[in-house]
Phi, psi and omega in degrees: 000128184285143177284141177287161181297324179296321178295321178297320179295318178297314178296328176297315178297317181294322179288324183289331183300300178294330178295320177293321176299318179297315179295328178299315176299321178293321178296316179298317177299312183297317180295333180265004178081022183255142175247122173217096180263020180263019185297327183296315178293322178296320177299316181298319177296317178298319179293317179297320178297316178300315181297319180297310184296315182294314183293330182273331188244357184299321182293333182271324188246351180073205183294339179295348180294339179297323179296317177298318180296318178297319181296318180292322178295325176297318179298317179297322176298323176296323178297317176300316178297325178295318178299314180297317183293317180297320182288320187267325184270321182275312183260359175055039175288151179305124187292329179292318180293318178298320179299317180294320178298314179298322181298311181287330174297320177295319176301317181296317179296326180296339177264318184291318183300309179295326177296324182288318187266332184239344182081000179227158179269311184269161182237153172274152180298325181294329184287336183243001183289132175228140178304121191264134170263071191298315183293326176296318178299319180296312182296316181296320181296311180296321178298315180297317183298315184279343167292317176300318180297318179296320179296319185290325188249349185238000183237166178293323177299317178296323177298319177297318181297314180293326178293326178299325179276325185277318181209081184296331180294316179295322178294320180296327178293342177263024174064036174250129181282108185293310182296317180297319179295317177296326177300310180294320180295320179296318177298316183294315182292324178292323177295324176296319180296316180294319178296322180296326175297317177294323180293324175303314181293325181293315185268327180220076185300335182294340179291344184236312195290336183279338180234354180062024173202175183254016176055038175078018180298325179297322176287324179297323179301328177300313179297324183294313182282338174291317177298328182273006179058031179059037177250133188296312185295313180294323177297320178299315180298314181295321178297319178295319180297313180295318181299319178295315179298318181298312182288322180294317180291322176299319178291326183286347179296343179275354178294130183295320183296315181292318182297331181278342185247329182235127177300147184297325181292325178288321177297323179289344179279346187303315178301322180289322177295320178297317178296321180294314179297318179298320179295320178294326180288316185268355183301319179300336180266002181272109182261123177259150180293147181295331180272002182297127179071007179259125178292141178266126180243115180288142183301128179086359180238151177251325187235304188264162179296000000 
């Protein structure tokens, strides 16, 4: 049975919410000169944690267990951010390599955790289903995202964050601790990534439970905020466009004509191919900060701030 256009639009909004949260964490990292490409693995761990908590405690606590699950995923995201910060800020390890390690570590935890607590990797939809307040999730998410945007571009704190990425030496001369600030930003963005994985399962559980991963959505988010030059409004538009294409193509796989001529796996690749082509087109105009991925070393110090 084909999905109606209204259903596709609703699913587009639901899909765009966690995707925008994920891109928000990436924008904050990029503006502060931090590289963390391990969001896909962090998302998988957050989603697996959410599924474990809900499936094990739903019968005892009811729908309120979702709040507990979200809170725990935020804590796990902070732990991921702590690992990234200690490796890159304290020991000045290559940020790209650390990101890849965190990514695969997250993939491993997404498999080990459910095996340890439930004895199975995949979940049934009935075991994690909770009555969803979808519109509330959409409104709260958009409100939070644009609060972050207002803080980043309209406040003194946002000016400090952007200055840390654009010219950390000048910021340090104004008695702002560059490493400490990057430490907090890394924790916050990793917690957003982990939370977005749980939010994906809450609003659209089929994106995770049937394959136990997000099919590279975390990596795709990197391309989305890079194409948008780390700007919130433009990132929102691009996220909505991709979300619509993703949901429309998934719904279109049921078309008999298409199914007879194009394999479903090839048809499902179209949103990613469009994102890849768009990134190649807009890549020459994508300007990265000079301090991006570069460790900041304070004069006269080797390790600590």
